[in-house]
PDB file of C-alpha atoms in Angstrom:
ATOM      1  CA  UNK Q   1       2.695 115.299  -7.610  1.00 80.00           C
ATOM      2  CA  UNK Q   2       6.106 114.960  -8.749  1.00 86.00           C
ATOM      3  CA  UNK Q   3       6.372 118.466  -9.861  1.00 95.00           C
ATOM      4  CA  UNK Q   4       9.258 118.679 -12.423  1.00 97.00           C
ATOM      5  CA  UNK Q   5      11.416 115.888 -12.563  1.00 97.00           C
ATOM      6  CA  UNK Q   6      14.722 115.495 -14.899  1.00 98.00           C
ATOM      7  CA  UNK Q   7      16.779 112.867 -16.307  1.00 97.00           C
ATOM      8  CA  UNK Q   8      19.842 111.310 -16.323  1.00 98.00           C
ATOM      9  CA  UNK Q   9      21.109 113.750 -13.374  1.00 97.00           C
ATOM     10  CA  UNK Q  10      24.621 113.181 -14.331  1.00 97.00           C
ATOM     11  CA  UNK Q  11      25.645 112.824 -18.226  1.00 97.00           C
ATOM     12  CA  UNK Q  12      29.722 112.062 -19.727  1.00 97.00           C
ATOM     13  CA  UNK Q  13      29.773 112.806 -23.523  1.00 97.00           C
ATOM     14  CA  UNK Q  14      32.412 112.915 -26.058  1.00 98.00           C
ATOM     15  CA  UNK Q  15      33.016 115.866 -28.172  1.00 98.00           C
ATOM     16  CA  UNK Q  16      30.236 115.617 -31.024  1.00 97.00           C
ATOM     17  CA  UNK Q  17      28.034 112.798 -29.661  1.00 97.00           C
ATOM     18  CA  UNK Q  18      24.331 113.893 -29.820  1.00 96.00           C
ATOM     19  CA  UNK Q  19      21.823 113.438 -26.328  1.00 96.00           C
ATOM     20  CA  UNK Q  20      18.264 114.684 -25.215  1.00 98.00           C
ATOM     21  CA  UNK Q  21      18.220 115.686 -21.592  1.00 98.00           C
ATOM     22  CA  UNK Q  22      14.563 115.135 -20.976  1.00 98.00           C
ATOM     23  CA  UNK Q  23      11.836 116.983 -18.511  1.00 98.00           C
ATOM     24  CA  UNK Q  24       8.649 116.244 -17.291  1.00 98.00           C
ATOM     25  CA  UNK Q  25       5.945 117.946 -15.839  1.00 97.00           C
ATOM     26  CA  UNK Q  26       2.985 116.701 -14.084  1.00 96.00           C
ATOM     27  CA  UNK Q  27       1.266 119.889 -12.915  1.00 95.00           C
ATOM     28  CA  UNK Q  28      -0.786 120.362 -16.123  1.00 94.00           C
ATOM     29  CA  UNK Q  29       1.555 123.995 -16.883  1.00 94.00           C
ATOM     30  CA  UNK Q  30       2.085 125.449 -20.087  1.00 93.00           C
ATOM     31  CA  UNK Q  31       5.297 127.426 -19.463  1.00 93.00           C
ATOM     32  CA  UNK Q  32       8.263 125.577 -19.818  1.00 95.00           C
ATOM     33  CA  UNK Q  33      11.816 126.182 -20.016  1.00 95.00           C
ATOM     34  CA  UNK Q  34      15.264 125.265 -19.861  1.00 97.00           C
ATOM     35  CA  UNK Q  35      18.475 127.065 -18.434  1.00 97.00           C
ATOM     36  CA  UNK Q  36      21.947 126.271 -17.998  1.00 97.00           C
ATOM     37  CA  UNK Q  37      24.469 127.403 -15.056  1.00 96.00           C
ATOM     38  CA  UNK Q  38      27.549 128.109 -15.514  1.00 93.00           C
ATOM     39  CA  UNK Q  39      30.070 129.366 -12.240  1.00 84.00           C
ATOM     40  CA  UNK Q  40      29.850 133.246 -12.113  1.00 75.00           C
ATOM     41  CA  UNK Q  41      27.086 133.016 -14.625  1.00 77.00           C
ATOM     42  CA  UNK Q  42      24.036 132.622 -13.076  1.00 85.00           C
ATOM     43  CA  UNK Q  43      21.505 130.866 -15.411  1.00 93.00           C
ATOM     44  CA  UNK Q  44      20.807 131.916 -18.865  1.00 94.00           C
ATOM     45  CA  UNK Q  45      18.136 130.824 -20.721  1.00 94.00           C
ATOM     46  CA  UNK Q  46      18.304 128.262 -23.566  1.00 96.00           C
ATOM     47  CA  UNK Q  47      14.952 127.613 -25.382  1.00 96.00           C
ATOM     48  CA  UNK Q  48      10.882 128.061 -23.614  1.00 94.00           C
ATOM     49  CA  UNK Q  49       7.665 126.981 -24.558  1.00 94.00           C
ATOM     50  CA  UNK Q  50       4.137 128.561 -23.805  1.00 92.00           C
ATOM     51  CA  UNK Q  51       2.161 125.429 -24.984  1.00 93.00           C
ATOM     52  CA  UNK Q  52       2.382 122.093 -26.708  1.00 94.00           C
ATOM     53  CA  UNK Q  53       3.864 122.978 -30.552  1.00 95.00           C
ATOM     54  CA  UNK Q  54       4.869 126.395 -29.652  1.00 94.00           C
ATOM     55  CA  UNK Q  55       8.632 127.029 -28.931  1.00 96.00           C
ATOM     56  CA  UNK Q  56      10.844 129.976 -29.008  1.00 94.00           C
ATOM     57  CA  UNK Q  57      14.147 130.466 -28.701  1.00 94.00           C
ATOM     58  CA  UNK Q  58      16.022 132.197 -25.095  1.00 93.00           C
ATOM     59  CA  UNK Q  59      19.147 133.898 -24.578  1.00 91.00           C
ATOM     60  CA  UNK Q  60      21.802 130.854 -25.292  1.00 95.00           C
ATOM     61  CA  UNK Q  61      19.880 128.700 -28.010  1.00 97.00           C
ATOM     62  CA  UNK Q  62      23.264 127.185 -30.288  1.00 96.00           C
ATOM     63  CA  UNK Q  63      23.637 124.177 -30.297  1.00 96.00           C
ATOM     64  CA  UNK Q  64      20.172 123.238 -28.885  1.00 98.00           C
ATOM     65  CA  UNK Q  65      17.148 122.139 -30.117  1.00 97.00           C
ATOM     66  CA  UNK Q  66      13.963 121.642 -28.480  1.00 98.00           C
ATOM     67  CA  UNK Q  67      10.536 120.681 -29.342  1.00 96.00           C
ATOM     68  CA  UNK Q  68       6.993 120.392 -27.227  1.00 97.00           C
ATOM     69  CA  UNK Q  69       4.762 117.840 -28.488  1.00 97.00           C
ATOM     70  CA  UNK Q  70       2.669 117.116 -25.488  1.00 97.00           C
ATOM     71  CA  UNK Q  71       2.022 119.307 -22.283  1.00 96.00           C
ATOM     72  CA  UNK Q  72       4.352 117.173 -19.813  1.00 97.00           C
ATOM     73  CA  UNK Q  73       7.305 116.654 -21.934  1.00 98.00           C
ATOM     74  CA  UNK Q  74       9.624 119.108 -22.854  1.00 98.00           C
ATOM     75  CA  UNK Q  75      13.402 117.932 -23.811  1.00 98.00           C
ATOM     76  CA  UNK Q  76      16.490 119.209 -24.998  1.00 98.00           C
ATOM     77  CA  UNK Q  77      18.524 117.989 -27.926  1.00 98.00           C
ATOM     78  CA  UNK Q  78      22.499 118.453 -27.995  1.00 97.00           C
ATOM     79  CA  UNK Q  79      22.853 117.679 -31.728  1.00 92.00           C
ATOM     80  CA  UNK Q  80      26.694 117.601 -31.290  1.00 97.00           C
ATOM     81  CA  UNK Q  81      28.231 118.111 -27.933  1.00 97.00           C
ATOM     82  CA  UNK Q  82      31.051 120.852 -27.210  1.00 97.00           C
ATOM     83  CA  UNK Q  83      33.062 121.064 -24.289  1.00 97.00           C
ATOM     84  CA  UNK Q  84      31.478 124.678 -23.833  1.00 96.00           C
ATOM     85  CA  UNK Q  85      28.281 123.074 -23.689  1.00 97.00           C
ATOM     86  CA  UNK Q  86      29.235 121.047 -20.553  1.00 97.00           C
ATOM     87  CA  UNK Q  87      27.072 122.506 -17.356  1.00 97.00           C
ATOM     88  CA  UNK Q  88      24.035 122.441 -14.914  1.00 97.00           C
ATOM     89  CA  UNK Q  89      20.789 122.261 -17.180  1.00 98.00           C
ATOM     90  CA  UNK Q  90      17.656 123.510 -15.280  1.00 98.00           C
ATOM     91  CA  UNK Q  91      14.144 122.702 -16.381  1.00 98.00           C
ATOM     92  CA  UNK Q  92      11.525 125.065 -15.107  1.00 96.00           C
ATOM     93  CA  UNK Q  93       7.450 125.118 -15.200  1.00 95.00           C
ATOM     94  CA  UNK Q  94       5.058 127.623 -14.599  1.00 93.00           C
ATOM     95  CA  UNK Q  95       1.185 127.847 -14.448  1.00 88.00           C
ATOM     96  CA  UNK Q  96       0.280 129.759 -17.040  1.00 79.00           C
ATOM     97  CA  UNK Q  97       1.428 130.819 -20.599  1.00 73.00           C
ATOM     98  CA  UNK Q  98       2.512 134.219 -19.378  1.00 75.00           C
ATOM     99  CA  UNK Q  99       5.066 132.233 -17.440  1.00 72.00           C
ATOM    100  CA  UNK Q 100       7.973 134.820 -17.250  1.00 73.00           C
ATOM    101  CA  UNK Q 101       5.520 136.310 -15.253  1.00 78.00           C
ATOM    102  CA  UNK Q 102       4.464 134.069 -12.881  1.00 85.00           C
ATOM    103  CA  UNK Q 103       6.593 132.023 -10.080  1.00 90.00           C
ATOM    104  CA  UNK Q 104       8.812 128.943 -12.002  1.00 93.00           C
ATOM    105  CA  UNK Q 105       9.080 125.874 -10.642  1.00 95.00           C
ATOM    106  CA  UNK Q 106      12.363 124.352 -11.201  1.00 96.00           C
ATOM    107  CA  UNK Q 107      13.667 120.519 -11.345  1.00 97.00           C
ATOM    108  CA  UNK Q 108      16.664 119.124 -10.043  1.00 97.00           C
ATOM    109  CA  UNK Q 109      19.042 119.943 -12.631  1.00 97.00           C
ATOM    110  CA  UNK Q 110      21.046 117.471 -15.021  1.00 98.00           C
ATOM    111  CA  UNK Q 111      25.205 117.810 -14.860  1.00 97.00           C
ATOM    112  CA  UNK Q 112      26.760 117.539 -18.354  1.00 98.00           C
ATOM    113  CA  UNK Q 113      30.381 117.241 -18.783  1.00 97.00           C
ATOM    114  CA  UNK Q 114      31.602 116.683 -22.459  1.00 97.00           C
ATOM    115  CA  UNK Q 115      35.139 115.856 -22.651  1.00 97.00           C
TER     116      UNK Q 115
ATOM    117  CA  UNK C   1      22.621 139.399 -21.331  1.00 32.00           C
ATOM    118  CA  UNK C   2      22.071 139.694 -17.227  1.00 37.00           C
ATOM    119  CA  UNK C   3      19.412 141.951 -16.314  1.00 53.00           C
ATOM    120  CA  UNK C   4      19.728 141.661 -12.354  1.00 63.00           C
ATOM    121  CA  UNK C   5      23.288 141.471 -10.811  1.00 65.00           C
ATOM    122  CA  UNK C   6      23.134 141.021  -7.101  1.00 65.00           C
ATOM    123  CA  UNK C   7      25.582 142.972  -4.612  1.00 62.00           C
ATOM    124  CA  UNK C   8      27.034 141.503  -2.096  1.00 58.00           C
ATOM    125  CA  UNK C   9      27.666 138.872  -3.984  1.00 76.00           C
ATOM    126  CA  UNK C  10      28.996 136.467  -0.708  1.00 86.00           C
ATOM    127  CA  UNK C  11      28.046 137.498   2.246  1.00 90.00           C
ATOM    128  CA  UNK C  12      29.127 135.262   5.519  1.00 93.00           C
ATOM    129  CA  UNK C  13      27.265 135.890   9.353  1.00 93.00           C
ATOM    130  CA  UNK C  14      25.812 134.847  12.642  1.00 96.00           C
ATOM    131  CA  UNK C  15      22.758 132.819  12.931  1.00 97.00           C
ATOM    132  CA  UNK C  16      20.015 134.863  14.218  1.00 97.00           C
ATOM    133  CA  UNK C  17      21.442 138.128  12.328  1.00 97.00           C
ATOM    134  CA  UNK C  18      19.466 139.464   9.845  1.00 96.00           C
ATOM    135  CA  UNK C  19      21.007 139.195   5.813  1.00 94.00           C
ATOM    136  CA  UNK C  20      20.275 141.607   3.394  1.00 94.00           C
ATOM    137  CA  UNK C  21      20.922 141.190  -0.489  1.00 92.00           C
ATOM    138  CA  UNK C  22      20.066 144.276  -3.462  1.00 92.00           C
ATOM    139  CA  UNK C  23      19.823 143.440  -6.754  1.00 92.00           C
ATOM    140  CA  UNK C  24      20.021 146.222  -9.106  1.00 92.00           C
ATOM    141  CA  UNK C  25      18.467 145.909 -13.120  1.00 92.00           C
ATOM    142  CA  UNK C  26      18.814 148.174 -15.960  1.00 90.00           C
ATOM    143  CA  UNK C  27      15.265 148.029 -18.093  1.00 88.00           C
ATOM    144  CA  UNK C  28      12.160 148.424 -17.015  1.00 88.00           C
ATOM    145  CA  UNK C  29      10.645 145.535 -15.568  1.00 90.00           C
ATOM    146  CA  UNK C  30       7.215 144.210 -15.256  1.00 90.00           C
ATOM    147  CA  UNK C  31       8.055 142.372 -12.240  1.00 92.00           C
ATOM    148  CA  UNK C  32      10.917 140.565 -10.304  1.00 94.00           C
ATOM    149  CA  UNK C  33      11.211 137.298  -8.426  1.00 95.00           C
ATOM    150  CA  UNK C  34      14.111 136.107  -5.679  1.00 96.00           C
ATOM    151  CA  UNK C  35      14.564 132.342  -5.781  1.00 96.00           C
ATOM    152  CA  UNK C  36      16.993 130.493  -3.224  1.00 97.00           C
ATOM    153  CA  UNK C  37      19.149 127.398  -4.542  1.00 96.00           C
ATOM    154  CA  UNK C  38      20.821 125.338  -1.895  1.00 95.00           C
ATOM    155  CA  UNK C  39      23.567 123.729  -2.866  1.00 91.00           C
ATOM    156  CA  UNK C  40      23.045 120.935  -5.737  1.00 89.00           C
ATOM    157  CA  UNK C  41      19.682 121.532  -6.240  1.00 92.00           C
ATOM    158  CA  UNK C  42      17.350 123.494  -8.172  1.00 93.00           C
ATOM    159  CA  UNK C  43      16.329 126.834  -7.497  1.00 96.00           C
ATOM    160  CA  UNK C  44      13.115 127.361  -5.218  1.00 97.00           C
ATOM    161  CA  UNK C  45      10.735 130.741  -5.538  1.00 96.00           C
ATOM    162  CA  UNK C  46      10.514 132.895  -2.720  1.00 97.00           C
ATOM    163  CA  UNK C  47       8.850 135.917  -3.574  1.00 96.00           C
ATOM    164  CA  UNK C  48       7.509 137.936  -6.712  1.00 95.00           C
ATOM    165  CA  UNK C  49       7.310 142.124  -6.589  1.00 95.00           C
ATOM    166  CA  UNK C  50       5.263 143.617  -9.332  1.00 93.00           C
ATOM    167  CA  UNK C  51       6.862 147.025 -10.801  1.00 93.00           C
ATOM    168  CA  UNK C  52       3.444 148.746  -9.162  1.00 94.00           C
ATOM    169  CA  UNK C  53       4.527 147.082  -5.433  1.00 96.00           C
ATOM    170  CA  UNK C  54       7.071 148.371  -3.018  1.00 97.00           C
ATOM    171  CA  UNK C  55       7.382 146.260  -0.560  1.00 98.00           C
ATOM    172  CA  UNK C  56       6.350 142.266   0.463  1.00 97.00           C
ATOM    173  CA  UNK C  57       6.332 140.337   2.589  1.00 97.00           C
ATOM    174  CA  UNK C  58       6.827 136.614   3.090  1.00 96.00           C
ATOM    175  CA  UNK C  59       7.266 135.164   6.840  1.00 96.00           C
ATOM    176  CA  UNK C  60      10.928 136.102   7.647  1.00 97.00           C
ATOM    177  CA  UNK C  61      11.518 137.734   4.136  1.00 97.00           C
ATOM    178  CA  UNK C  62      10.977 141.208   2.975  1.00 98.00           C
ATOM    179  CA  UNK C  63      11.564 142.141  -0.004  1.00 98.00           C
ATOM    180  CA  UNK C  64      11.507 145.646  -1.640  1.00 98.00           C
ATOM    181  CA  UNK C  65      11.468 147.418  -4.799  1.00 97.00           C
ATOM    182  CA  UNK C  66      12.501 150.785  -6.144  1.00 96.00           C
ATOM    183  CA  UNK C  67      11.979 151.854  -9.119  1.00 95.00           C
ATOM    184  CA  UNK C  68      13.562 154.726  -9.595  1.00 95.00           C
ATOM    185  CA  UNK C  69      16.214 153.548  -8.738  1.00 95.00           C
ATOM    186  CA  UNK C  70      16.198 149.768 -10.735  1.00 94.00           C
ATOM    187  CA  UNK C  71      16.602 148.180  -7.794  1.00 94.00           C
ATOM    188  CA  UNK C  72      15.772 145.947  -5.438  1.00 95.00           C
ATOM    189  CA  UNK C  73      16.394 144.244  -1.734  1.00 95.00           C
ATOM    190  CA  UNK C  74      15.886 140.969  -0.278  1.00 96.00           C
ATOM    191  CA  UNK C  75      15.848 140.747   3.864  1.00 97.00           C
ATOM    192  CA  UNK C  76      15.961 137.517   5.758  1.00 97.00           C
ATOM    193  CA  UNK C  77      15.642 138.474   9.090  1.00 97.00           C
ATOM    194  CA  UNK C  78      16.644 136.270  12.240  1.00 97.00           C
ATOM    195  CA  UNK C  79      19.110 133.833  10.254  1.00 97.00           C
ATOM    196  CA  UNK C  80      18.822 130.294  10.667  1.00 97.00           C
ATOM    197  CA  UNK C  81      21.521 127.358   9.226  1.00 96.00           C
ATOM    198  CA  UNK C  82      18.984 126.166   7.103  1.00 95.00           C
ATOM    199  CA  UNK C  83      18.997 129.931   5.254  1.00 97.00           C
ATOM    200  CA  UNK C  84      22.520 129.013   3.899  1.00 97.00           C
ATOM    201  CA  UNK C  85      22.254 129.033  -0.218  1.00 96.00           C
ATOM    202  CA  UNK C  86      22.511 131.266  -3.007  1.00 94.00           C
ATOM    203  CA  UNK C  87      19.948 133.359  -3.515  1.00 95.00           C
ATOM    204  CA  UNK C  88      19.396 134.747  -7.349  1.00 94.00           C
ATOM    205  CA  UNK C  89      17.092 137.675  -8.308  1.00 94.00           C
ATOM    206  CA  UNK C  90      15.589 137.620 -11.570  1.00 94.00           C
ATOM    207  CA  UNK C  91      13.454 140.164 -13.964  1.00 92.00           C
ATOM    208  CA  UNK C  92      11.097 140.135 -16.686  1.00 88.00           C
ATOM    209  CA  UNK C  93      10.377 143.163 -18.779  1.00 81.00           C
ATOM    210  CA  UNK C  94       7.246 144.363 -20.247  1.00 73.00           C
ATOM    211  CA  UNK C  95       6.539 142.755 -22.950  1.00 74.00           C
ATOM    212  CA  UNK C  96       8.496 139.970 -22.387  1.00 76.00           C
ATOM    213  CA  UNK C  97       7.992 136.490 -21.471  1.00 79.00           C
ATOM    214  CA  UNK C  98      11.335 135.750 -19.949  1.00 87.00           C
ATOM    215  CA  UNK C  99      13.239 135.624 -17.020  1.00 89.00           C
ATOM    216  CA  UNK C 100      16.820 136.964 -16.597  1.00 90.00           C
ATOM    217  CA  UNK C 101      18.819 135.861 -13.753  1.00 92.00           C
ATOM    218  CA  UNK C 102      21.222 137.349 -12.211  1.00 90.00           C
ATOM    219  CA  UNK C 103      24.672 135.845 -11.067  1.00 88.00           C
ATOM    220  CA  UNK C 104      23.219 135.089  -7.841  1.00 89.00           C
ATOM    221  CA  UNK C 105      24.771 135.994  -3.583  1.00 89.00           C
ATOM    222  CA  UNK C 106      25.965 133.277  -1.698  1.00 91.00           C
ATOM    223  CA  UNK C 107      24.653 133.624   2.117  1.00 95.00           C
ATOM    224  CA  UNK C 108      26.163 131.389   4.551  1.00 96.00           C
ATOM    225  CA  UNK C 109      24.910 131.311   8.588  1.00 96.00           C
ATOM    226  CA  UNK C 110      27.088 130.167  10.783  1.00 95.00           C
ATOM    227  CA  UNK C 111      25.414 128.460  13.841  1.00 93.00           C
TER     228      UNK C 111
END
């Protein structure tokens, strides 16, 4: 298994351009999430999902949107980029739907800078 | 908002000593998790305590949990190199399917 994987690892945007950081999972879990780490901050979460078509929204959501329309997939839309948006993004996993509950399984991260 | 905030939050000693991190939380939590992150990658689970445990155990970790207190340790006994990361403690609380992180304790071991 590849367990969570991320892409691009390292991202440049311009104020206002739009991206999707994607995730994938390939451990069959219905808990998904994403973070973002800032120095100082620790990591605060952006959007999760419990299942495909089911999203809600986490601790940081402006500015992000997200969506879940299979299982695996789970990415992350910057509709217009801000320079306080630049950070570490985390993608995490976990087993079961009561996945704040349960041990996370995180990906490699994806570093945004947006000039 | 943080729920856990971890104290010391850099803490700097010999291989083969033992470290010890608290975390302390304000709500009441259903459970909380420690999860190591070495440097550029993502974070790694080490151990979940339920709010009904007090103490676990994981080979050289220990971790244990007051409630009364809100509050929490992590022990990594007989240091190695390898232990060197940050190490972030992280809550849920009842009736909530989230984690909060804390801002994390960087642990270095100096061979």
């Amino acid at each position: 298994n590849a367990g969570v994987t991320q892409t691009p690892k390292f991202q440049v945007l311009k104020t206002g351009q739009s991206m999707t950081l994607q995730c994938a999972q390939d451990m069959n879990h219905e808990y998904m999430s994403w973070y973002r780490q800032d120095p100082g901050m620790g990591l605060r979460l952006i959007h999760y999902s419990v299942g495909a078509g089911i999203t809600d929204q986490g601790e940081v959501p402006n500015g992000y949107n997200v969506s879940r329309s299979t299982t695996e997939d789970f990415p992350l839309r910057l509709l217009s980029a801000a320079p306080s948006q630049t950070s570490v993004y985390f993608c995490a996993s976990s087993a079961r739907r009561s996945g704040g509950n349960n041990e996370q399984f995180f990906g490699p991260g994806t570093r945004l800078t947006v000039l | 908002s943080q729920q856990g905030e971890e104290d010391p939050q850099a803490l700097s000693i010999q291989e083969g000593e033992n470290a010890t991190m608290n975390c302390s939380y304000k709500t009441s939590i259903n459970n909380l998790q420690w999860y190591r992150q070495n440097s550029g990658r993502g974070l790694v689970h080490l151990i979940l305590i339920r709010s009904n445990e007090r103490e676990k155990h994981s080979g050289r970790l220990r971790v244990t949990l007051d409630t009364s207190k809100k509050s929490s340790s992590l022990l990594i006994t007989a240091s190695r190199a390898a232990d060197t990361a940050s190490y972030f403690c992280a809550t849920v609380i009842y009736g909530n399917n989230r984690l909060a992180f804390g801002k994390g304790n960087q642990v270095v071991v100096i061979p």
